Structures are given as structure tokens and as C-alpha cells.
Amino acid sequence: MARKTFCFLLFICMGVCACTVRHNSLRSTLCAEIVANVRDSVLPFWMDYAVAPDGGFYGMVLRNGTPVVDAPRGGVLNARILWSFSAAYRTFGDESYLKLADKSQRYFIDTFIDKENGGVYWLVNPDGEIVNASKYTYAMTYAIYGLAEHYLATGNDESLKTAISLYHVLEEKGREPQYDGYVESFTENWEKLERYDNNAPKTMNAHLHVLEAYTLLYQCWKDNGLKKRLEFCVDLFMNRIYDPSRRHFNLFFDNEWNSLVEMDSYGHDVETGWLLCEAARTLENQDLIKRTNLLALDVTGACLAEGMSDKGYMIYEKKGDRKTKHASWWGQVETMIACVNAWQISGDEAWLQSADTVWTFVKDHMVDKEYGEWYSDCFDGEPKKGAPKVSMWRCPYHTVRLGVEMYNRLK
């Protein structure tokens, strides 16, 4: 009897050990492959082809690395470049990343900060001439995010002071006083607009990046006023923007926070889930950590159930009954991070397997093995090869963040 019991226990232990080995193997392989891709393919493309000889960065670069030298340069793109090289240096310690982080910090502050009206220019020409001086909450948040990351990576006081200054401008000029929250956009000198895109003065996307930026800024600067605004953002997402009946975040709102359209953006949904967890951890609020963890599992699970294609990628969005089924590069990135976050919360290896499924699709269909970086979009598994690798909306931020998050979570 004792011998049978011993053999049974030995069999169970061997099974547990085998599962642990498979689990650790998947974890280490996923981390190693993604970090290698970011460091050997993504970052080198930007270092080799995006840097302009005038001290800035090209506004557009084609798939093969050819720059469009006269393309306007966006504030959002340049803030994301600043964040990307700062985060890469803070994570991997490569001095070549530091050089470009410092270069992008200098260029961004000198070129995109509106010293007269406060805020960030939306678009400039290569010679620095202002093309569009409108003020967007979205651009403000990325400026704060990039500058805060540069401070964390380098200790540069100018970056922190500029980020704090932009925070105060956004709070003083960008907040909506009656129902709270942040208005989507303004004129050059922060006057209200008569109309907004999608007739929505408030959007989930703008507030997502306020949440993201304030989380990082609070890691640099433990200001009580900032803490309260970060807490407001978390509460806003959990109790106003999130629709628990659909398990998705609403996207467009009127001034009173009434949702204007039923539309699901799967990439934004999963991104918001894990960023809420990051905010709660930064606030060191244990009850909030538990609640954001549950919400992240809920929304990520809903997106995997409804938005994963049979080819292994997350589709773009759903509006009413119609789905936009192509694969965007950034949506795959945020899905992988969200799945790893869900695995860390739950311990369920199925989440890690889902991340690996998406990564396998990306390796096979979205990584440009000829010129480096990734294709921006795939349609039915076929990459759109004619799209530029650098543009106003095409940046290194998502892919670099994938490498950073995988390294920090899985190493």
C-alpha cells in the first residue's frame, strides 16, 4: 500500500514538474523572442532611418527606410519617440538609446512647446514653422509621458519641470469645469471649439492617455493634487466609461458623459485594462488593485472571446453588428501585454498561451524580415506593404513598450 501511495505521489510530482518546465519555457521564449525583435529590428530601424540631419526626426519614412524629407512633423510622434528611447535606455541600459533619448528631448522642448500660450503644437514643418498650433489633450498627455520617462531614465530636471508645467496647463485650461474630465481639443490659445470630431467633446482615448501620463508622472513627482487627479481618472474609467453589461469601454461622449455610439475598440479596451492595473499599483491602493485586476480580467476576456480571429490576431473594432477585421500592429501589442498582465493576476497559463498565439501571428505576418520593424496592418493575414513605417500616427512607442513590458514582466 505504501509503495502504491509513493508511486502515485511520484507520478503527480512528475506531472507538476513537467507543467512547470513547459510554463517556464514558454515564458522565457516569449520574452527572449520579443525583446530580441525590439532590440534587433524595431529600434535599429528608427535609429538608422528616422533621425534627420537637422537635429530632429523625419515626419515620414517609407517601408524601405527612405525619408520623405519635407513631411510635416507631429508633436505626438516626437513625444512618442522621446518616450521610446528613454524607456529603452532605462530598461536595457544601451548608451546608443540614451544618445537618442537626449536628442529627442532637446528637439521636442525646443520645437513643440508653445511658450506663449502653453501646451504643445500639433504639427510643424521641418524648418520649425508652425503648421497647426491647435491644442489637443492627446498631444499634451504624450508630452508629459515622454518627458516623465526621460526624467526617470536620466534624472534630467528640465524634463520633469517641463512635464509638471504641462500638467498644470492641462489642469487649468483643458479640464471641463461642470462635469469634469478633459475636453478633446481647443484652438491655439485654448478657446473652445464649435464642433468636435464625431461630435464628441470628450473621448475615452484622450482620457486613457491622461491616465497613462499621470500614472508615470506620479512615479516621478508625489504631488497630492496629481494623486487626486489620477484617482479621478481611475474612478472615471471604472464607474463611468466602462460598461459592465457589455464588458467594454464606451468611446465617445457628450459634455455630460452620455455615450454617443455603441462601438468596441478591442485594442483600446485591452490597453485600458492593464493601464488601470498600473495606475492602481502606482497609487499603492490595495483595494483599488483588487478591483482593477478584476476589471482587467473581465475586459481582456471579453475581447479575446469576441475579437480574436481564427488566424490568431486581435481584430480592430466592432460598430453595431459590423466588425472591422484587419490586424493593426498596435492592437496586437496591447493584446499581448494585456494577456501577460492577466496571467500575472490569475496564474492561469491560458493567458500566456493567448499572448503566444498573437506573437506567433506577428512573427509570421507582421514582422518585416526584409527591411526591419513591423508592417502597420494586415488584411486577412496579408501585410499592407505600401504603408510608411514612420508617420504622424506610426511610431515606435507600442512596439518598444512591448519589449519593455515583456522584459520587466517575464525575465
Coordinates of C-alpha atoms in Angstrom, one line a residue:
M1 CA 0.0 0.0 0.0
A2 CA 2.8 2.4 1.0
R3 CA 4.6 1.6 -2.3
K4 CA 1.5 2.4 -4.3
T5 CA 1.0 5.6 -2.5
F6 CA 4.6 6.6 -3.1
C7 CA 4.4 5.8 -6.8
F8 CA 1.2 7.8 -7.1
L9 CA 2.7 10.8 -5.4
L10 CA 5.8 10.5 -7.6
F11 CA 3.6 10.4 -10.7
I12 CA 1.8 13.6 -9.5
C13 CA 5.1 15.4 -8.8
M14 CA 6.5 14.4 -12.2
G15 CA 3.4 15.9 -13.9
V16 CA 3.6 19.1 -11.9
C17 CA 7.3 19.4 -12.8
A18 CA 6.6 18.8 -16.5
C19 CA 3.9 21.5 -16.5
T20 CA 6.3 23.9 -14.7
V21 CA 9.0 23.3 -17.2
R22 CA 6.6 23.9 -20.1
H23 CA 5.3 27.1 -18.4
N24 CA 8.8 28.4 -17.8
S25 CA 9.9 27.5 -21.3
L26 CA 7.0 29.4 -22.9
R27 CA 7.6 32.4 -20.6
S28 CA 11.3 32.6 -21.3
T29 CA 10.9 32.0 -25.1
L30 CA 8.2 34.7 -25.4
C31 CA 10.4 37.2 -23.5
A32 CA 13.6 36.4 -25.4
E33 CA 12.0 36.5 -28.9
I34 CA 10.1 39.7 -28.3
V35 CA 13.0 41.6 -26.7
A36 CA 15.3 40.4 -29.5
N37 CA 12.9 41.7 -32.1
V38 CA 12.5 45.1 -30.5
R39 CA 16.3 45.5 -30.0
D40 CA 17.5 43.9 -33.2
S41 CA 14.7 45.1 -35.6
V42 CA 12.4 47.8 -34.3
L43 CA 14.8 50.2 -32.6
P44 CA 17.6 49.9 -35.2
F45 CA 15.1 50.9 -37.9
W46 CA 14.3 54.1 -36.1
M47 CA 18.0 54.8 -35.3
D48 CA 19.1 54.2 -38.9
Y49 CA 16.3 55.9 -40.8
A50 CA 14.2 58.3 -38.7
V51 CA 16.9 60.6 -37.5
A52 CA 17.1 63.8 -39.6
P53 CA 20.4 65.7 -40.1
D54 CA 18.8 68.9 -38.8
G55 CA 18.7 67.6 -35.2
G56 CA 15.1 66.3 -35.4
F57 CA 13.3 63.3 -36.7
Y58 CA 11.6 62.9 -40.1
G59 CA 7.8 63.2 -40.2
M60 CA 7.5 60.3 -42.6
V61 CA 9.7 57.3 -43.6
L62 CA 8.7 54.7 -46.2
R63 CA 8.9 51.0 -45.7
N64 CA 12.4 50.6 -47.0
G65 CA 13.8 53.5 -44.9
T66 CA 13.6 56.2 -47.5
P67 CA 12.6 59.5 -45.7
V68 CA 10.0 62.0 -47.0
V69 CA 12.2 64.9 -46.1
D70 CA 9.6 67.6 -46.5
A71 CA 6.8 65.8 -44.5
P72 CA 5.5 67.8 -41.5
R73 CA 6.4 66.6 -38.1
G74 CA 3.9 65.8 -35.4
G75 CA 4.0 66.6 -31.7
V76 CA 2.6 63.2 -30.8
L77 CA 5.1 61.3 -32.9
N78 CA 8.0 63.2 -31.4
A79 CA 6.8 62.8 -27.9
R80 CA 6.4 59.0 -28.5
I81 CA 10.0 58.9 -29.9
L82 CA 11.2 60.6 -26.8
W83 CA 9.3 58.1 -24.6
S84 CA 10.6 55.1 -26.6
F85 CA 14.3 55.8 -26.5
S86 CA 14.1 56.9 -22.8
A87 CA 12.2 53.7 -21.9
A88 CA 14.6 51.6 -23.9
Y89 CA 17.6 53.2 -22.2
R90 CA 16.0 52.8 -18.7
T91 CA 15.3 49.1 -19.4
F92 CA 18.2 47.9 -21.4
G93 CA 21.0 50.4 -20.5
D94 CA 22.3 50.8 -24.0
E95 CA 24.2 54.1 -24.4
S96 CA 23.1 54.5 -28.0
Y97 CA 19.5 54.7 -26.7
L98 CA 20.5 57.4 -24.2
K99 CA 22.0 59.5 -27.0
L100 CA 18.7 59.5 -29.0
A101 CA 16.7 60.0 -25.8
D102 CA 18.6 63.1 -25.0
K103 CA 18.5 64.2 -28.7
S104 CA 14.7 63.8 -28.9
Q105 CA 14.2 65.6 -25.5
R106 CA 16.1 68.7 -26.7
Y107 CA 14.3 68.7 -30.1
F108 CA 10.9 68.2 -28.5
I109 CA 11.3 71.0 -25.9
D110 CA 12.8 73.5 -28.4
T111 CA 10.3 72.7 -31.3
F112 CA 6.9 71.7 -29.9
I113 CA 6.4 73.6 -26.6
D114 CA 4.2 76.7 -27.1
K115 CA 5.9 79.1 -24.8
E116 CA 3.3 81.9 -25.3
N117 CA 0.0 80.1 -24.9
G118 CA 1.2 77.0 -23.1
G119 CA 0.8 73.4 -24.3
V120 CA 2.1 71.5 -27.3
Y121 CA 2.0 72.3 -31.0
W122 CA 0.2 69.7 -33.1
L123 CA 2.3 69.9 -36.3
V124 CA 5.4 71.8 -37.5
N125 CA 7.4 71.9 -40.8
P126 CA 10.9 70.5 -40.9
D127 CA 12.3 74.1 -40.6
G128 CA 10.3 74.6 -37.4
E129 CA 7.5 76.7 -38.9
I130 CA 4.2 76.1 -37.1
V131 CA 1.7 74.3 -39.3
N132 CA -1.1 73.6 -36.7
A133 CA -0.9 75.2 -33.3
S134 CA -4.2 73.7 -32.1
K135 CA -4.1 72.3 -28.6
Y136 CA -5.1 68.6 -28.2
T137 CA -5.4 66.8 -24.8
Y138 CA -3.9 63.8 -26.6
A139 CA -0.7 65.6 -27.5
M140 CA -0.4 67.1 -24.0
T141 CA -0.5 63.7 -22.4
Y142 CA 2.1 62.2 -24.7
A143 CA 4.4 65.2 -24.0
I144 CA 4.0 64.6 -20.2
Y145 CA 4.5 60.8 -20.7
G146 CA 7.7 61.2 -22.8
L147 CA 9.2 63.9 -20.6
A148 CA 8.4 61.9 -17.4
E149 CA 10.1 58.8 -18.8
H150 CA 13.1 60.8 -19.8
Y151 CA 13.4 62.1 -16.2
L152 CA 13.1 58.5 -14.8
A153 CA 15.8 57.3 -17.3
T154 CA 18.2 60.2 -16.9
G155 CA 17.3 62.3 -13.9
N156 CA 17.1 65.4 -16.1
D157 CA 15.4 68.1 -14.1
E158 CA 14.4 70.1 -17.2
S159 CA 12.3 67.2 -18.4
L160 CA 10.5 66.9 -15.0
K161 CA 9.9 70.6 -14.7
T162 CA 8.5 70.8 -18.3
A163 CA 6.3 67.8 -17.6
I164 CA 4.9 69.3 -14.4
S165 CA 4.4 72.6 -16.3
L166 CA 2.4 70.9 -19.0
Y167 CA 0.3 69.1 -16.3
H168 CA -0.6 72.4 -14.7
V169 CA -1.6 73.8 -18.2
L170 CA -3.8 70.8 -18.9
E171 CA -5.5 71.1 -15.5
E172 CA -6.0 74.9 -15.8
K173 CA -7.1 75.0 -19.5
G174 CA -8.0 71.5 -20.6
R175 CA -10.4 70.5 -17.8
E176 CA -14.2 70.8 -18.3
P177 CA -15.5 72.5 -15.1
Q178 CA -19.1 71.4 -14.9
Y179 CA -18.9 67.6 -15.3
D180 CA -15.2 67.2 -15.0
G181 CA -12.9 65.4 -17.4
Y182 CA -10.8 66.8 -20.2
V183 CA -12.0 68.3 -23.5
E184 CA -10.7 66.8 -26.7
S185 CA -9.2 69.8 -28.3
F186 CA -9.0 73.6 -28.4
T187 CA -7.8 76.5 -30.6
E188 CA -4.2 77.7 -30.5
N189 CA -4.9 79.9 -27.4
W190 CA -7.2 77.3 -25.7
E191 CA -10.5 78.7 -26.8
K192 CA -13.5 76.2 -27.1
L193 CA -14.3 74.8 -30.5
E194 CA -17.8 74.9 -32.0
R195 CA -17.6 71.3 -33.3
Y196 CA -15.6 68.2 -32.5
D197 CA -14.7 65.0 -34.4
N198 CA -17.6 62.6 -34.0
N199 CA -19.5 65.4 -32.2
A200 CA -17.7 64.2 -29.1
P201 CA -16.1 66.8 -26.8
K202 CA -14.9 64.0 -24.6
T203 CA -13.4 60.7 -25.6
M204 CA -12.2 57.5 -24.0
N205 CA -8.9 57.7 -25.9
A206 CA -7.9 61.1 -24.7
H207 CA -8.7 60.1 -21.1
L208 CA -6.8 56.8 -21.5
H209 CA -3.7 58.8 -22.2
V210 CA -4.3 61.2 -19.4
L211 CA -4.5 58.1 -17.1
E212 CA -1.2 56.8 -18.6
A213 CA 0.7 60.1 -18.4
Y214 CA -0.5 60.9 -14.9
T215 CA 0.5 57.4 -13.7
L216 CA 4.0 57.9 -14.9
L217 CA 4.3 61.5 -13.7
Y218 CA 3.2 60.4 -10.2
Q219 CA 6.1 57.9 -10.2
C220 CA 8.4 61.0 -10.6
W221 CA 6.5 63.5 -8.5
K222 CA 4.5 62.6 -5.5
D223 CA 2.2 65.6 -5.6
N224 CA -1.1 65.3 -3.7
G225 CA -3.0 67.3 -6.4
L226 CA -1.7 65.0 -9.1
K227 CA -2.6 62.0 -6.9
K228 CA -6.2 63.2 -6.7
R229 CA -6.5 63.7 -10.4
L230 CA -5.0 60.2 -11.1
E231 CA -7.6 58.8 -8.6
F232 CA -10.3 60.7 -10.5
C233 CA -9.2 59.1 -13.8
V234 CA -9.2 55.6 -12.4
D235 CA -12.7 56.1 -10.9
L236 CA -13.9 57.7 -14.2
F237 CA -12.9 54.6 -16.2
M238 CA -14.3 52.1 -13.7
N239 CA -17.6 53.8 -13.0
R240 CA -18.5 55.9 -16.0
I241 CA -16.6 54.8 -19.1
Y242 CA -16.7 51.1 -18.6
D243 CA -20.0 49.3 -19.4
P244 CA -20.1 46.1 -17.4
S245 CA -23.1 44.8 -19.2
R246 CA -21.2 44.7 -22.5
R247 CA -17.7 44.3 -20.8
H248 CA -16.3 47.1 -23.0
F249 CA -15.4 50.7 -22.6
N250 CA -17.6 53.3 -24.3
L251 CA -15.6 55.6 -26.7
F252 CA -17.4 58.9 -27.4
F253 CA -19.2 61.2 -25.0
D254 CA -21.1 64.4 -24.9
N255 CA -20.2 67.0 -22.3
E256 CA -22.4 65.3 -19.6
W257 CA -20.7 61.9 -20.2
N258 CA -23.6 60.4 -22.1
S259 CA -22.3 57.7 -24.5
L260 CA -22.9 58.7 -28.2
V261 CA -22.3 55.4 -30.0
E262 CA -22.1 51.7 -29.2
M263 CA -18.6 50.8 -30.6
D264 CA -16.0 48.5 -29.3
S265 CA -12.3 49.1 -30.0
Y266 CA -10.6 45.9 -28.9
G267 CA -7.0 47.3 -28.8
H268 CA -8.1 50.3 -26.6
D269 CA -10.1 48.0 -24.4
V270 CA -7.3 45.6 -23.5
E271 CA -4.8 48.5 -23.2
T272 CA -7.0 50.3 -20.8
G273 CA -7.4 47.2 -18.7
W274 CA -3.7 46.8 -18.0
L275 CA -3.0 50.5 -17.7
L276 CA -5.7 50.7 -14.9
C277 CA -3.8 48.0 -13.1
E278 CA -0.6 50.0 -13.5
A279 CA -2.3 53.1 -12.1
A280 CA -3.7 51.3 -9.0
R281 CA -0.2 49.8 -8.3
T282 CA 1.3 53.2 -8.6
L283 CA -1.2 54.6 -6.2
E284 CA -0.4 51.7 -3.8
N285 CA -4.1 51.2 -3.0
Q286 CA -4.7 47.6 -2.3
D287 CA -8.5 47.7 -2.7
L288 CA -8.1 49.5 -6.0
I289 CA -5.5 47.0 -7.1
K290 CA -8.0 44.1 -6.5
R291 CA -10.8 45.9 -8.3
T292 CA -8.7 46.9 -11.3
N293 CA -7.3 43.4 -11.6
L294 CA -10.9 42.0 -11.8
L295 CA -11.9 44.6 -14.4
A296 CA -8.8 43.8 -16.5
L297 CA -9.6 40.1 -16.5
D298 CA -13.2 40.9 -17.4
V299 CA -12.5 43.2 -20.4
T300 CA -9.5 41.2 -21.7
G301 CA -11.5 38.0 -21.6
A302 CA -14.4 39.7 -23.4
C303 CA -12.0 40.9 -26.1
L304 CA -10.4 37.6 -26.6
A305 CA -13.8 35.9 -26.8
E306 CA -15.3 38.4 -29.3
G307 CA -12.3 39.9 -31.2
M308 CA -9.8 37.1 -31.8
S309 CA -9.7 35.9 -35.4
D310 CA -9.3 32.2 -36.3
K311 CA -5.8 33.2 -37.6
G312 CA -4.6 34.2 -34.2
Y313 CA -4.8 38.0 -34.1
M314 CA -7.0 40.6 -32.5
I315 CA -9.3 42.3 -34.9
Y316 CA -9.6 46.1 -35.0
E317 CA -13.1 47.1 -33.8
K318 CA -16.8 46.5 -33.9
K319 CA -19.5 49.1 -34.5
G320 CA -23.0 47.8 -34.1
D321 CA -23.1 44.4 -35.8
R322 CA -20.2 45.2 -38.2
K323 CA -16.7 44.2 -37.4
T324 CA -13.5 45.7 -38.9
K325 CA -11.4 42.6 -39.1
H326 CA -7.9 43.7 -40.1
A327 CA -5.0 43.4 -37.7
S328 CA -3.3 46.6 -36.6
W329 CA 0.3 46.5 -35.2
W330 CA -0.6 48.4 -32.0
G331 CA -3.7 46.3 -31.3
Q332 CA -1.5 43.1 -31.3
V333 CA 1.0 44.7 -29.0
E334 CA -1.6 45.8 -26.4
T335 CA -3.3 42.4 -26.6
M336 CA 0.0 40.6 -25.7
I337 CA 0.7 42.9 -22.8
A338 CA -2.9 42.6 -21.5
C339 CA -2.7 38.8 -21.7
V340 CA 0.6 38.7 -19.8
N341 CA -0.9 41.0 -17.2
A342 CA -3.9 38.7 -16.9
W343 CA -1.6 35.7 -16.4
Q344 CA 0.3 37.6 -13.7
I345 CA -3.0 38.4 -11.9
S346 CA -4.6 34.9 -12.2
G347 CA -1.8 32.5 -12.6
D348 CA -3.7 30.8 -15.4
E349 CA -1.3 29.7 -18.2
A350 CA -4.1 30.0 -20.8
W351 CA -3.5 33.8 -20.8
L352 CA 0.2 33.2 -21.6
Q353 CA -0.8 30.8 -24.4
S354 CA -3.0 33.6 -25.8
A355 CA -0.1 36.0 -25.8
D356 CA 2.0 33.4 -27.6
T357 CA -0.7 32.8 -30.2
V358 CA -0.7 36.5 -31.1
W359 CA 3.1 36.7 -31.1
T360 CA 3.2 33.7 -33.5
F361 CA 0.9 35.6 -35.9
V362 CA 3.0 38.7 -35.6
K363 CA 6.2 36.8 -36.3
D364 CA 4.7 35.1 -39.3
H365 CA 2.8 38.0 -40.8
M366 CA 3.7 41.4 -39.4
V367 CA 7.4 41.5 -38.8
D368 CA 9.1 42.9 -41.9
K369 CA 12.0 40.5 -42.3
E370 CA 13.4 42.4 -45.3
Y371 CA 13.7 46.0 -44.0
G372 CA 13.1 45.7 -40.3
E373 CA 10.3 47.0 -38.0
W374 CA 6.7 45.7 -38.4
Y375 CA 4.1 46.2 -41.0
S376 CA 1.3 48.5 -39.7
D377 CA -1.7 46.5 -40.8
C378 CA -2.5 43.0 -42.1
F379 CA -5.7 42.2 -44.1
D380 CA -6.7 38.5 -43.9
G381 CA -3.1 37.7 -43.0
E382 CA -1.5 39.8 -45.8
P383 CA 0.6 42.8 -44.8
K384 CA -0.1 46.2 -46.3
K385 CA 3.4 46.7 -47.6
G386 CA 3.0 50.1 -49.1
A387 CA 2.3 51.9 -45.8
P388 CA 5.1 54.0 -44.3
K389 CA 6.9 52.9 -41.2
V390 CA 7.1 56.4 -39.8
S391 CA 4.2 58.9 -39.9
M392 CA 2.2 61.1 -37.8
W393 CA 0.4 58.1 -36.2
R394 CA 3.0 55.4 -36.9
C395 CA 5.5 55.4 -34.1
P396 CA 7.9 53.2 -32.1
Y397 CA 6.0 53.6 -28.8
H398 CA 3.8 50.5 -28.9
T399 CA 6.4 48.0 -30.1
V400 CA 9.1 49.4 -27.8
R401 CA 6.7 49.2 -24.9
L402 CA 6.0 45.6 -25.8
G403 CA 9.7 44.8 -25.4
V404 CA 10.0 46.8 -22.2
E405 CA 6.9 45.2 -20.6
M406 CA 7.8 41.7 -21.6
Y407 CA 11.3 42.1 -20.2
N408 CA 10.1 43.5 -16.9
R409 CA 7.2 41.0 -16.5
L410 CA 8.7 37.8 -17.9
K411 CA 12.5 37.9 -17.5

